[in-house]
Backbone as a ProteinNet text record, in pm:
[ID]
protein_1_A
[PRIMARY]
MKIIRITIKGSSGYCPVDIAFQDRISLTPHSIEYTYKPYYQSEMNRPRKWFYKTDSPIFAALYHQVETLLPRYLDSDEKLMYKDLGITEIIVTYEDKSRRTESWCCPSVWFSELFAVIKKMVPACEDVPEVLVTNENEEE
[TERTIARY]
10327.7	10393.9	10525.6	10570.1	10718.4	10715.1	10797.6	10788.2	10924.6	10821.9	10950.1	11024.2	10933.6	10971.5	10929.5	10981.1	10977	10994.5	10882.8	10876	10876.9	10890.9	10889.3	10877.9	10808.4	10795.3	10769.3	10850.6	10829	10783.1	10770.3	10728.2	10781	10783.2	10831	10760.9	10639.2	10494.6	10513.7	10479.8	10446.8	10605.7	10647.5	10767.2	10772.9	10898.2	10877.1	10931.2	10816.1	10861	10991.2	11042.4	11202.9	11269.7	11228.7	11311.4	11221.7	11047.3	10972.7	11021.8	10977.9	11009.3	10877.8	10925.1	10852.6	10927.9	10959.9	11122.1	11045.9	11137.1	11100.5	11208.6	11259.7	11305.5	11234.4	11312	11255.4	11382	11327	11413.1	11366.7	11468.7	11465.4	11540.6	11564.8	11688.6	11822.3	11846.6	11916.7	11951.1	11862.3	11872.4	11825.4	11898	11797.6	11785.3	11668.8	11648.9	11632.9	11644	11577.5	11560	11486.2	11436.3	11369.9	11436.9	11387.3	11339.2	11274.9	11172.6	11121.2	11206	11205.4	11047.1	11006.2	10849.7	10904.6	11012.8	11079.2	11253.5	11270.5	11382.8	11491.8	11604.9	11716	11864.9	11939.7	12065.2	12099.1	12021	12057.8	11945.8	11823.4	11740.5	11681.8	11755.1	11777	11737	11689.8	11649.7	11795.9	11707	11837.2	11803.9	11836.8	11829.1	11929.2	11908.1	12040.7	11955.2	12034	11990.3	12126.3	12123.8	12209.9	12193.6	12262.6	12217.1	12334.7	12302.3	12431	12405.2	12478	12449.1	12485.3	12520.2	12615.6	12546.2	12560.5	12528.2	12472.6	12552.5	12545.6	12396.5	12417	12288	12173.4	12157.8	12046	12016.2	12105.4	12088.7	12011.6	12076.6	12054.8	11856.1	11865.5	11715	11643.4	11671.6	11610.1	11570.1	11680.7	11630.9	11519.5	11537.6	11399.8	11325.8	11294.5	11144.2	11161	11210.4	11176.6	11108.5	11161.8	11135.7	10985.7	10945.2	10858.8	10737.4	10712	10575.4	10506.9	10659.9	10651	10590.5	10581.3	10531.5	10379.6	10384.1	10262	10156.9	10171.1	10072.9	10064.3	10121.2	10077.1	9956.2	9955.9	9724.6	9839.7	9912.8	9956.9	9896.7	9807.4	9785.3	9854.8	9944.3	10027.8	9976.2	9953.7	9892.5	9949.6	10058.2	10093.1	10040.2	10072.3	10019.5	10119.3	10135.9	10235.7	10310.6	10335.1	10487.1	10420.5	10524.8	10495.1	10509.7	10388.9	10340.8	10466.3	10461.7	10528.7	10482.5	10484.7	10432.7	10455.4	10440.2	10509.1	10432.7	10539.8	10401.2	10497.6	10420.3	10516.4	10444.3	10502.9	10449.8	10505	10429.9	10484.1	10467.7	10551.4	10538	10406.1	10295.2	10182.5	10147.3	10226.8	10233.6	10110.7	10037.2	9944.3	10023.6	10019.8	10027	9960.6	10002.5	9979.9	10038.3	9979.5	10003.4	10006.7	10077.2	10055.1	10082.7	10008.2	10138.1	10068	10160.6	10194.2	10200.2	10139.1	10199.7	10266.9	10373.7	10470.4	10611.2	10691.2	10838.6	10912	11016.6	11100.7	11142.5	11158.9	11226.8	11147.5	11028.4	10967.8	11001.6	11020.5	11066.2	11247.1	11286.3	11462.2	11519.3	11498	11491.6	11528.1	11414.8	11386	11466.1	11481.6	11557.9	11677.6	11757.8	11912.4	11956.8	11873.3	11921.9	11933	11804.9	11805.9	11908.9	11985.2	12081.1	12160.2	12211.4	12316.2	12319.2	12234.8	12259.2	12281.8	12256.4	12250.3	12429.2	12425.4	12606.3	12663.2	12787.6	12844.3	12895.1	12861.6	12927.7	12768.3	12638.9	12512.9	12498.9	12430	12331.9	12238.2	12198.4	12136.1	12011.3	11915	11781.4	11697.5	11594.7	11563.2	11443.6	11348.4	11276.7	11364.2	11480.3	11541.3	11575.4	11576.5	11669	11598.1	11655.2	11587.1	11715.2	11657.7	11767.2	11903.9	11924.5	12097.6	12184.2	12086.8	12128.6	12137.6	12061.6	11995.2	12115.3	12184.8	12331	12410	12449.9	12538.8	12579
13280	13292.5	13239.6	13291.4	13240.2	13131.4	12988.3	12878.2	12952.6	12913.7	12927.6	12785.3	12676.7	12577.7	12466	12308.9	12231.3	12097.2	12005.4	11944.6	11819.4	11684.7	11542.6	11469.4	11404.8	11289.5	11128.5	11084.7	10914.5	10768.8	10675.6	10591.6	10429.2	10316.4	10199.8	10093.6	10134.7	10074	9926	9791.3	9733.5	9621.4	9597.2	9524.3	9477.8	9415.2	9350.3	9435.1	9417.6	9517.4	9579.2	9492.6	9519.6	9645.3	9633	9752.3	9860.3	9838.9	9981.9	10103.1	10228	10347.1	10467.6	10595.7	10686.2	10768.1	10905.7	10996.5	11119.6	11173.1	11389.8	11425.6	11507.4	11586.7	11781.8	11842.2	11985.9	12026.5	12165.7	12262.6	12372.5	12486.6	12612.6	12684.1	12794.8	12795.7	12815.5	12802.7	12831.4	12665.3	12587.1	12458.6	12331.2	12233.3	12121.5	12028.4	11973.9	11906.5	11727.9	11666.9	11517.5	11469.9	11394.6	11278.7	11123.8	11049.1	10919.2	10882.2	10796.2	10730.2	10582.6	10451	10353.9	10310	10193.2	10136	10065.2	9962.7	9904.8	9929.2	9983.8	10062.8	9895.9	9900.5	9789.3	9873.5	9761.1	9819.9	9879.1	9791.6	9837.8	9875	9924.7	10025.3	10133.9	10264	10330.2	10496	10554.9	10680.9	10774.2	10850.7	10935.1	11092.3	11208.5	11329.7	11405.4	11499.1	11602.8	11703.8	11823.9	11969.4	12055	12111.7	12183.3	12302.6	12424.7	12552.6	12632.7	12674.7	12735	12874.2	12959.5	13061.2	13063.7	12983.4	12887.4	12974.6	13046.7	13054.1	12940.6	12837.1	12720.3	12655	12596.6	12574.7	12599.3	12789.9	12848.6	12834.6	12812.2	12793	12647.2	12544	12422.2	12395.1	12492.5	12493.3	12578.2	12668.3	12749.1	12619.3	12546.9	12467.8	12322.8	12296.7	12186	12327.2	12406.6	12510.2	12466.2	12520.8	12503.2	12375.2	12276.7	12090.6	12086.4	12149.3	12094.3	12103.6	12192.8	12203.5	12083.7	11999.1	11848.4	11801.2	11785	11657.5	11727.4	11830.5	11907.6	11899	11966.8	11979.3	11844	11719.4	11647.3	11593.1	11530.7	11464.6	11317.2	11262	11123	11097.2	10960.6	10932.1	10798.1	10773.9	10663.5	10622.4	10509.9	10400	10276.6	10235.1	10123.4	10071	9910.2	9826.4	9812.2	9820.5	9775.3	9875.8	9986.6	10075.7	10203.9	10236.1	10354.4	10506.3	10537.6	10693.5	10813	10866.5	10985.5	11146.4	11191.5	11358.3	11462.9	11559.2	11686.2	11772.4	11820.8	11961.6	12083.3	12199.5	12327.8	12436.8	12502.1	12641.7	12724.1	12818.6	12952.5	13081.3	13171.9	13285.3	13328.2	13353.2	13356.2	13284.8	13163.9	13050	12923.8	12976.5	12881.8	12745.6	12630.9	12496.7	12424.6	12343.9	12245.9	12110.6	12008.3	11901.5	11816	11707	11651.2	11488.7	11409.6	11227.6	11131.3	11060.9	10935.5	10815.8	10695.1	10564.4	10494.2	10568.2	10498.9	10485.6	10428.2	10357.1	10530.2	10515.1	10674.5	10740.6	10622	10648.9	10777.6	10745.7	10869.8	10969.3	11007.4	11166.7	11126.3	11089	11092.6	11207.5	11266.8	11444.2	11513.4	11494.1	11593.2	11556.4	11405.9	11393.4	11375	11396	11417.2	11530.2	11624.9	11781.2	11768.1	11759.2	11742.4	11680.1	11529	11442.1	11534.8	11659	11716.9	11867	11844.4	11931.2	11835.3	11725.6	11688.3	11664.9	11681.3	11681	11569.7	11580.2	11458.5	11325.4	11391.8	11325	11232.9	11243.8	11231.4	11073	10978.4	10873	10939.5	10907.6	10959.1	10942.8	11015.9	10979.5	10918.4	10825.9	10685.8	10736.1	10830.5	10905	10947.2	10979.5	11016	10868.5	10779.6	10645.4	10624.6	10636.9	10559.1	10489.8	10386	10286.8	10336.2	10464.9	10464.8	10439.4	10456.2	10449.1	10278.8	10234.4	10072.5	9984.7	10047.8	9967.9	9988.3	10144.7	10114.4	10056.3
8443.2	8578.5	8577.6	8708.9	8726.3	8819.7	8824	8889.9	8992	9112.9	9224.8	9298.2	9267.3	9335.3	9224.1	9206.3	9125	9247.6	9290.1	9342.3	9249	9298.1	9222.8	9305.6	9355.9	9426.2	9304.5	9420.1	9372.7	9455.6	9423.2	9486.2	9450.6	9526.8	9414.4	9361.4	9405	9332.6	9414.7	9291.7	9334.2	9359.5	9490.6	9515.3	9650.8	9657.6	9793.2	9923.2	10038	10133.8	10186.7	10162.7	10228.8	10151.8	10001.7	9918.2	9891.8	9910.5	9906.6	9965.4	9925.8	9956.7	9910	9957.5	9920.3	9891.4	9799.6	9812	9708.2	9764.8	9723.3	9672.4	9590.2	9530.3	9501.5	9544.7	9529.8	9512.3	9415.4	9302.1	9373.4	9354.3	9377.4	9235.4	9221.5	9124.1	9218.2	9394.3	9395.5	9514.6	9504.8	9623.3	9533.4	9634.8	9576.5	9711.7	9710.4	9882.4	9818.4	9901.6	9872.6	10013.3	10001.3	10133.4	10070.4	10140.7	10113.4	10247.4	10215.8	10287.1	10298	10343.9	10286.8	10393.8	10328.4	10428.3	10530.8	10504.1	10629	10598.6	10745.6	10691.2	10772.1	10693.1	10673.7	10674.9	10684	10673.1	10510	10415.7	10255.4	10224.1	10290.9	10285.2	10399.7	10404.5	10517.7	10462.8	10561.4	10521.2	10449	10379.5	10351.4	10345.5	10400.1	10365	10332.2	10226.9	10204.3	10164.6	10165.5	10137.8	10061.8	9948.1	9872.6	9824.2	9892.5	9819.5	9831.7	9669.2	9624.5	9555.7	9535.9	9434.6	9290.7	9242	9130.8	8989.5	8920.1	8793.9	8753.1	8720.5	8629.4	8669.6	8816.1	8893.9	8837	8818.5	8794.2	8656.5	8551.1	8420.3	8442.4	8468	8482.2	8504.2	8596.8	8700.2	8568.1	8489.7	8377.7	8304.5	8268.5	8158.4	8187.2	8316.3	8370	8377.5	8386.6	8394.8	8242.3	8149.6	7990.2	7949	8034.4	7976.9	8021	8125.9	8230.7	8146	8051.8	7983.8	7885	7843	7742.5	7829.2	7962.2	8028.9	8109	8137.9	8249.8	8123.8	8031.1	7904.2	7836.3	7892.3	7797.5	7766.8	7632.7	7662.3	7657.2	7673.5	7695	7843.6	7864	7980	7957.1	8088.5	8075.2	8228.4	8204.1	8357.2	8290.3	8388.3	8396.8	8552.9	8530.9	8635.8	8691.6	8835.3	8930.4	8926	8871.1	8842	8993.1	9003.1	9116.8	9058.1	9135.6	9090.4	9118.2	8960.8	8993	8978.8	9065.8	9047.3	9047.7	8974.7	8968.4	9016	9104.3	9161.9	9140	9061.3	9059.7	9120.9	9176.5	9298.7	9177.2	9199.1	9100	9197.6	9160.9	9211.4	9344.6	9264.5	9379.9	9476.7	9467.2	9574.9	9528.6	9425.5	9348.9	9326.5	9293.9	9265.2	9140.9	9049.7	8984.4	9017.9	9022.3	9003.9	8906.3	8872.5	8756.2	8827.9	8812.8	8858.2	8730.4	8711.5	8627.8	8660.3	8648.2	8664.8	8509.2	8525.3	8394.6	8452.2	8331.6	8333.8	8336.6	8436.7	8444.5	8299.2	8235.6	8107.3	8015.8	8047.9	7994.3	8025.4	8130.4	8170.2	8137.7	8046.8	8094.1	8038.1	7969.4	7930.7	8038.2	8087.3	8225.6	8323.4	8385.5	8462.2	8428.9	8319.6	8323.4	8324.3	8305.9	8359	8523.2	8557.7	8724.1	8795.1	8728.7	8788.7	8785	8730.5	8681.8	8796.5	8867.9	8995.2	9135.8	9086.9	9232.3	9268.8	9403.8	9440.2	9411.9	9337.9	9305.3	9421.3	9556.7	9667.1	9653.2	9621.4	9659.2	9554.3	9583.9	9444	9410.1	9287.4	9239	9317.1	9308.9	9395.2	9291.9	9398.8	9346	9228.5	9271.9	9155.3	9056.5	9024.2	8886.6	8825.6	8919	8831.3	8680.8	8568.7	8439.1	8412.6	8290.7	8244.9	8222.3	8216.7	8225.4	8300.8	8426.1	8588.6	8619.2	8589.7	8628.3	8560.1	8444.3	8403.6	8412.9	8507	8587	8658.5
[MASK]
++++++++++++++++++++++++++++++++++++++++++++++++++++++++++++++++++++++++++++++++++++++++++++++++++++++++++++++++++++++++++++++++++++++++++++

């Protein structure tokens, strides 16, 4: 069945309260939306929200790549559970409005290939969403 929306939720896990957060990125074949909610708002940890809509065939092709990669994660038999890490949750909505939800508590590097494609969909003027941050971003 055709996927009409992909939502990825993340959280900071165990950390100081002044940097704790929850965030969510949602994708459709023609849009990307991001929301970042800090647990404790400060100048360094502020809420963010943006939405981008396009009719670009390049964006649609990237969305299709994400769709193609999803089964590798959703159908994986690996049960990854690490202590003190935030939860990464993927919610897939199908054209009949049914949903599938899977959750992991693991390092973001496990999602590197998937997140690399999604990062290409993020507008250049925006920071990489926290849920998509992997080792490559931390080194920058």
